[in-house]
Amino acid sequence: MLLSILPKTHFLHSSFKKKMVTIVASVSRTKICSLTHLHSSPETNPSLFLFENCNSMDQLKQIHSQIIQKGLGFDPVLHSKIIAFCCTNNAGCMNYAHYVFDRIPEPNVYIWNTMIKGYSRINCPNDAVSMYKEMLEKNVKPDNYTFPFLLKGYTSDVALHCGKLVHAHVCKFGFDSNLFVQNALMCMYSLSGEMDIARGVFDTSLKTDVVTWNVMISGYNKSKLFDESRKLFNAMGKKGVLPTSVTLVSVLSACSKLKDLDTGKRAHQYIIGGKVDHSLILENTLIDMYAACGAMDVALRIFGSMKKRDFISWTAIVKGFVNSGQIDLAREYFDQMPERDSVSWTAMIDGYLRYNKFKEVLILFREMQTEKVKPDEFTMVSVLTACAQLGALEAGEWVKAYIEKNQVKNDIYVANALIDMYFKCGNAEKAVVVFEKMARRDKFTWTAMIVGFAINGQGKEALQMFYDMLRASIAPDGVTYIGVLCACTHTGMINEGRKFFSSMTLDHGIEPSVAHYGCMVDLLGRAGHLTEAHDVIKKMPMEPNSIVWGALFGACRVHKNVEMAELTAKQLLQLEPGNGAVYVLLCNIYAVCSKWENLREVRKMMMDRGIKKTPGCSLIEMNGTVHEFVAGDQSHPQSKEIYSKLEEMMEDLKLAGYLCNTSEQSLDIGEEEKENALNRHSEKLAIAFGLIRKEPGVTIRIVKNLRICVDCHHVVKLVSRMYNREVIVRDRTRFHHFRDGSCSCKDYW
DNA sequence: GTAGGGTTAG
């Protein structure tokens, strides 16, 4: 457009140098070119000087127009200069470059290269590829510069799609032994995750330099093959190739992931020895490595001696304290940070998540918003996981809406976390909606669906998912099979469970872990096959842990088998002498079988050993806030109302024929007292609170830390019918969906 | 006349 309205060019002026000075003065307020510069210049093509200080497209266009005015419009060197500016300068514009390019009758390979480089630089690999193709069509042969420029702009998609073809061209045109081209090829293969091919190029290259090694090491890091990175670092040491700071950054990052303090220290030695340049990035990776390896003293020393720190330095320290379990210290440093980006916030949020401080996660997330830091997809995964753990559906829904409204990157991790959140909040329907909308599904997606259906008592759907997964050619892993076995357990599918247990090894080569044996014991035990379950324990190739024995123990309680319970309890207490739950469960069993003498013994044992039972605790969410109740809790601000509602509720139930089931009460006390204690169970308090505060017809959702007791289970069933209220209780192992007087678990839990 | 490599989080 601009060029078409420019005046026609005339002839070459004799006093060209003088004229150019006038041009410079007139075309721009910025003095592009100084007089001294001009005086010391060659007479041949003085307009080249104009480009030296040009720093905007505006200036470039004016220079261009003057060039045309002066009749230099056909000078190939000046064209190259214009294109080079557009293709390499930050202010450059590729559309303008292409415009000029199209007006060159026969561009040489240098100009083609520059155009390719330009498109790569602005991350338009497809345009770069088009240029390359056009160049071949015009019979211009690529040279050794062409391929590094072309490959530089590749994204992983383009690399996967046409990387190998370009590699073939490299060989065809005879550049496969050019060092720069080889390095570019390796870099391209690393990008598409094809490290084996990258390694092939590396191994066959006759000439290498330190960049070659750096490309390979960072490539292995990209593919999370940190052990290979370390091996290459060792190998380059043996070959006498000196690492640069780039090498060390990659190697230290790998050491951080591998928690390899020894290699990390060796890398550090190069820095101490002054063999490489210091940089902020290098210091940050050093801190990260020491912090990840638990050497917080060294990490802090480096941190303290740094002249300049950025939020990555601070975040590395916060993360280090999180790793070492010092969450309060992590918070102290976090609070002191002069600046925090979303990564810093996520590090702290993730810290709370890892130490099961889920409420703190939500609080911190809210704070993050008041500070106007935009959360990213990593933050969302952590927050959604916390919502899942809390069973906080409202908060989870809010996060989902936030993601959509703020266009946070909705990747496969976020979708997987959403599925998990919905299932752990007892909402299978919405989990399915997320699942169906996903463009890509991985092993974790399918496993989340299988486990999700399983814990929600939808065994058939879980197994259907498993078959769909196999049909989609996604290989299951050990965790997938935990879900499959769990689905069989929760719905009493014993034969299917047996079948899957053997097929996991036979068909998929997955060796059962202790957890899988635990599932089998649970499956058989719950169904009443106590002896067979015990046989599984006896025959398993590894030492049974407390979870395995615990599964059998639970089965003994359900099936009232005192003898095996005692045998199991003995094993359990050997493994975990301080586990209060075992004593409590043993008391329960004695109570169910009215063995009061034994019960008293166990209680005495508990007293002597100072063992306390884990207090039952129930959570209920109200308008995004999580309320927590423990048995007999009176700390809630609405406590009075809650207790009177609870009393009213129990009266209503009694009128409807409810009889208190105190059989599981281990206390050797009077019936009335037992009943009283039962009535104060945390889930009953939470339900009473829910009935007061939640509108009629709104589902009441409760999350309990322990297994729901027989009496509470019975009560909730009646509540669901009498008040026409859907109640969903998530206990330690699974969900109970109560509707119209019955429970999804079919009383099998 | 033009080339290549790096840090933090699931």
PDB file of C-alpha atoms in Angstrom, chain A residues 450-564:
ATOM      1  CA  ILE A 450     -13.039 -46.369  36.539  1.00  0.00           C
ATOM      2  CA  VAL A 451     -12.078 -45.515  40.106  1.00  0.00           C
ATOM      3  CA  GLY A 452     -14.783 -42.827  40.191  1.00  0.00           C
ATOM      4  CA  PHE A 453     -17.583 -45.154  39.186  1.00  0.00           C
ATOM      5  CA  ALA A 454     -16.231 -47.810  41.536  1.00  0.00           C
ATOM      6  CA  ILE A 455     -16.269 -45.640  44.642  1.00  0.00           C
ATOM      7  CA  ASN A 456     -19.732 -44.415  43.735  1.00  0.00           C
ATOM      8  CA  GLY A 457     -21.049 -47.937  43.687  1.00  0.00           C
ATOM      9  CA  GLN A 458     -21.544 -48.049  39.901  1.00  0.00           C
ATOM     10  CA  GLY A 459     -19.580 -51.228  39.324  1.00  0.00           C
ATOM     11  CA  LYS A 460     -21.093 -52.017  35.934  1.00  0.00           C
ATOM     12  CA  GLU A 461     -20.272 -48.565  34.568  1.00  0.00           C
ATOM     13  CA  ALA A 462     -16.739 -48.886  35.926  1.00  0.00           C
ATOM     14  CA  LEU A 463     -16.169 -52.150  34.104  1.00  0.00           C
ATOM     15  CA  GLN A 464     -17.734 -50.746  30.928  1.00  0.00           C
ATOM     16  CA  MET A 465     -15.193 -47.918  31.124  1.00  0.00           C
ATOM     17  CA  PHE A 466     -12.433 -50.461  31.485  1.00  0.00           C
ATOM     18  CA  TYR A 467     -13.542 -52.275  28.344  1.00  0.00           C
ATOM     19  CA  ASP A 468     -13.843 -48.951  26.490  1.00  0.00           C
ATOM     20  CA  MET A 469     -10.337 -48.079  27.609  1.00  0.00           C
ATOM     21  CA  LEU A 470      -8.953 -51.299  26.169  1.00  0.00           C
ATOM     22  CA  ARG A 471     -10.868 -50.678  22.954  1.00  0.00           C
ATOM     23  CA  ALA A 472      -9.284 -47.218  22.768  1.00  0.00           C
ATOM     24  CA  SER A 473      -5.897 -49.005  22.943  1.00  0.00           C
ATOM     25  CA  ILE A 474      -4.863 -47.288  26.160  1.00  0.00           C
ATOM     26  CA  ALA A 475      -2.825 -49.671  28.281  1.00  0.00           C
ATOM     27  CA  PRO A 476      -4.022 -49.989  31.875  1.00  0.00           C
ATOM     28  CA  ASP A 477      -1.544 -49.801  34.730  1.00  0.00           C
ATOM     29  CA  GLY A 478      -1.549 -50.970  38.325  1.00  0.00           C
ATOM     30  CA  VAL A 479      -3.748 -48.116  39.463  1.00  0.00           C
ATOM     31  CA  THR A 480      -6.325 -48.855  36.771  1.00  0.00           C
ATOM     32  CA  TYR A 481      -6.566 -52.383  38.128  1.00  0.00           C
ATOM     33  CA  ILE A 482      -7.030 -51.077  41.657  1.00  0.00           C
ATOM     34  CA  GLY A 483     -10.109 -49.302  40.302  1.00  0.00           C
ATOM     35  CA  VAL A 484     -11.311 -52.410  38.489  1.00  0.00           C
ATOM     36  CA  LEU A 485     -10.928 -54.622  41.561  1.00  0.00           C
ATOM     37  CA  CYS A 486     -12.473 -51.939  43.725  1.00  0.00           C
ATOM     38  CA  ALA A 487     -15.505 -51.861  41.401  1.00  0.00           C
ATOM     39  CA  CYS A 488     -15.869 -55.621  41.816  1.00  0.00           C
ATOM     40  CA  THR A 489     -15.544 -55.324  45.582  1.00  0.00           C
ATOM     41  CA  HIS A 490     -18.106 -52.556  45.981  1.00  0.00           C
ATOM     42  CA  THR A 491     -20.698 -54.439  43.994  1.00  0.00           C
ATOM     43  CA  GLY A 492     -19.880 -57.947  45.153  1.00  0.00           C
ATOM     44  CA  MET A 493     -18.714 -59.246  41.759  1.00  0.00           C
ATOM     45  CA  ILE A 494     -16.472 -61.970  43.118  1.00  0.00           C
ATOM     46  CA  ASN A 495     -15.979 -64.064  40.014  1.00  0.00           C
ATOM     47  CA  GLU A 496     -15.232 -61.041  37.861  1.00  0.00           C
ATOM     48  CA  GLY A 497     -12.734 -59.876  40.472  1.00  0.00           C
ATOM     49  CA  ARG A 498     -10.921 -63.208  40.427  1.00  0.00           C
ATOM     50  CA  LYS A 499     -10.846 -63.098  36.629  1.00  0.00           C
ATOM     51  CA  PHE A 500      -9.422 -59.565  36.465  1.00  0.00           C
ATOM     52  CA  PHE A 501      -6.835 -60.349  39.104  1.00  0.00           C
ATOM     53  CA  SER A 502      -5.362 -63.127  37.007  1.00  0.00           C
ATOM     54  CA  SER A 503      -5.734 -61.309  33.673  1.00  0.00           C
ATOM     55  CA  MET A 504      -3.803 -58.277  34.840  1.00  0.00           C
ATOM     56  CA  THR A 505      -0.635 -60.337  34.871  1.00  0.00           C
ATOM     57  CA  LEU A 506      -1.473 -62.706  32.025  1.00  0.00           C
ATOM     58  CA  ASP A 507      -2.814 -60.149  29.546  1.00  0.00           C
ATOM     59  CA  HIS A 508      -1.107 -56.939  30.576  1.00  0.00           C
ATOM     60  CA  GLY A 509       2.059 -58.030  32.328  1.00  0.00           C
ATOM     61  CA  ILE A 510       1.295 -56.049  35.476  1.00  0.00           C
ATOM     62  CA  GLU A 511       2.645 -57.726  38.594  1.00  0.00           C
ATOM     63  CA  PRO A 512       0.142 -57.370  41.440  1.00  0.00           C
ATOM     64  CA  SER A 513       1.383 -55.136  44.230  1.00  0.00           C
ATOM     65  CA  VAL A 514       0.515 -55.445  47.880  1.00  0.00           C
ATOM     66  CA  ALA A 515      -2.394 -53.079  47.193  1.00  0.00           C
ATOM     67  CA  HIS A 516      -3.885 -55.490  44.646  1.00  0.00           C
ATOM     68  CA  TYR A 517      -3.670 -58.330  47.148  1.00  0.00           C
ATOM     69  CA  GLY A 518      -5.403 -56.014  49.588  1.00  0.00           C
ATOM     70  CA  CYS A 519      -8.227 -55.570  47.070  1.00  0.00           C
ATOM     71  CA  MET A 520      -8.553 -59.319  46.635  1.00  0.00           C
ATOM     72  CA  VAL A 521      -8.694 -59.899  50.379  1.00  0.00           C
ATOM     73  CA  ASP A 522     -11.327 -57.177  50.616  1.00  0.00           C
ATOM     74  CA  LEU A 523     -13.317 -58.635  47.723  1.00  0.00           C
ATOM     75  CA  LEU A 524     -13.345 -62.171  49.095  1.00  0.00           C
ATOM     76  CA  GLY A 525     -13.678 -61.162  52.723  1.00  0.00           C
ATOM     77  CA  ARG A 526     -16.640 -58.869  52.250  1.00  0.00           C
ATOM     78  CA  ALA A 527     -18.444 -61.597  50.355  1.00  0.00           C
ATOM     79  CA  GLY A 528     -17.921 -63.879  53.324  1.00  0.00           C
ATOM     80  CA  HIS A 529     -15.144 -66.051  51.875  1.00  0.00           C
ATOM     81  CA  LEU A 530     -12.976 -65.438  54.919  1.00  0.00           C
ATOM     82  CA  THR A 531     -10.861 -68.566  54.622  1.00  0.00           C
ATOM     83  CA  GLU A 532     -10.131 -67.958  50.967  1.00  0.00           C
ATOM     84  CA  ALA A 533      -9.213 -64.363  51.809  1.00  0.00           C
ATOM     85  CA  HIS A 534      -6.875 -65.599  54.497  1.00  0.00           C
ATOM     86  CA  ASP A 535      -5.334 -68.017  51.989  1.00  0.00           C
ATOM     87  CA  VAL A 536      -4.607 -65.136  49.645  1.00  0.00           C
ATOM     88  CA  ILE A 537      -2.645 -63.490  52.448  1.00  0.00           C
ATOM     89  CA  LYS A 538      -0.756 -66.674  53.214  1.00  0.00           C
ATOM     90  CA  LYS A 539       0.202 -67.193  49.589  1.00  0.00           C
ATOM     91  CA  MET A 540       1.127 -63.667  48.576  1.00  0.00           C
ATOM     92  CA  PRO A 541       4.758 -63.248  47.539  1.00  0.00           C
ATOM     93  CA  MET A 542       5.434 -60.205  49.694  1.00  0.00           C
ATOM     94  CA  GLU A 543       4.905 -59.415  53.363  1.00  0.00           C
ATOM     95  CA  PRO A 544       1.279 -58.418  53.922  1.00  0.00           C
ATOM     96  CA  ASN A 545       0.966 -54.887  55.252  1.00  0.00           C
ATOM     97  CA  SER A 546      -1.572 -53.435  57.626  1.00  0.00           C
ATOM     98  CA  ILE A 547      -3.929 -52.559  54.780  1.00  0.00           C
ATOM     99  CA  VAL A 548      -4.164 -56.214  53.733  1.00  0.00           C
ATOM    100  CA  TRP A 549      -4.734 -57.411  57.266  1.00  0.00           C
ATOM    101  CA  GLY A 550      -7.097 -54.498  57.794  1.00  0.00           C
ATOM    102  CA  ALA A 551      -9.237 -55.651  54.872  1.00  0.00           C
ATOM    103  CA  LEU A 552      -9.556 -59.109  56.396  1.00  0.00           C
ATOM    104  CA  PHE A 553     -10.215 -57.582  59.767  1.00  0.00           C
ATOM    105  CA  GLY A 554     -13.064 -55.490  58.400  1.00  0.00           C
ATOM    106  CA  ALA A 555     -14.535 -58.607  56.813  1.00  0.00           C
ATOM    107  CA  CYS A 556     -14.373 -60.402  60.157  1.00  0.00           C
ATOM    108  CA  ARG A 557     -16.433 -57.618  61.689  1.00  0.00           C
ATOM    109  CA  VAL A 558     -19.099 -57.738  59.008  1.00  0.00           C
ATOM    110  CA  HIS A 559     -19.330 -61.509  59.197  1.00  0.00           C
ATOM    111  CA  LYS A 560     -18.937 -61.631  62.974  1.00  0.00           C
ATOM    112  CA  ASN A 561     -16.018 -64.058  62.940  1.00  0.00           C
ATOM    113  CA  VAL A 562     -14.398 -63.511  66.337  1.00  0.00           C
ATOM    114  CA  GLU A 563     -11.664 -66.123  65.990  1.00  0.00           C
ATOM    115  CA  MET A 564     -10.253 -64.855  62.756  1.00  0.00           C
TER     116      MET A 564
END
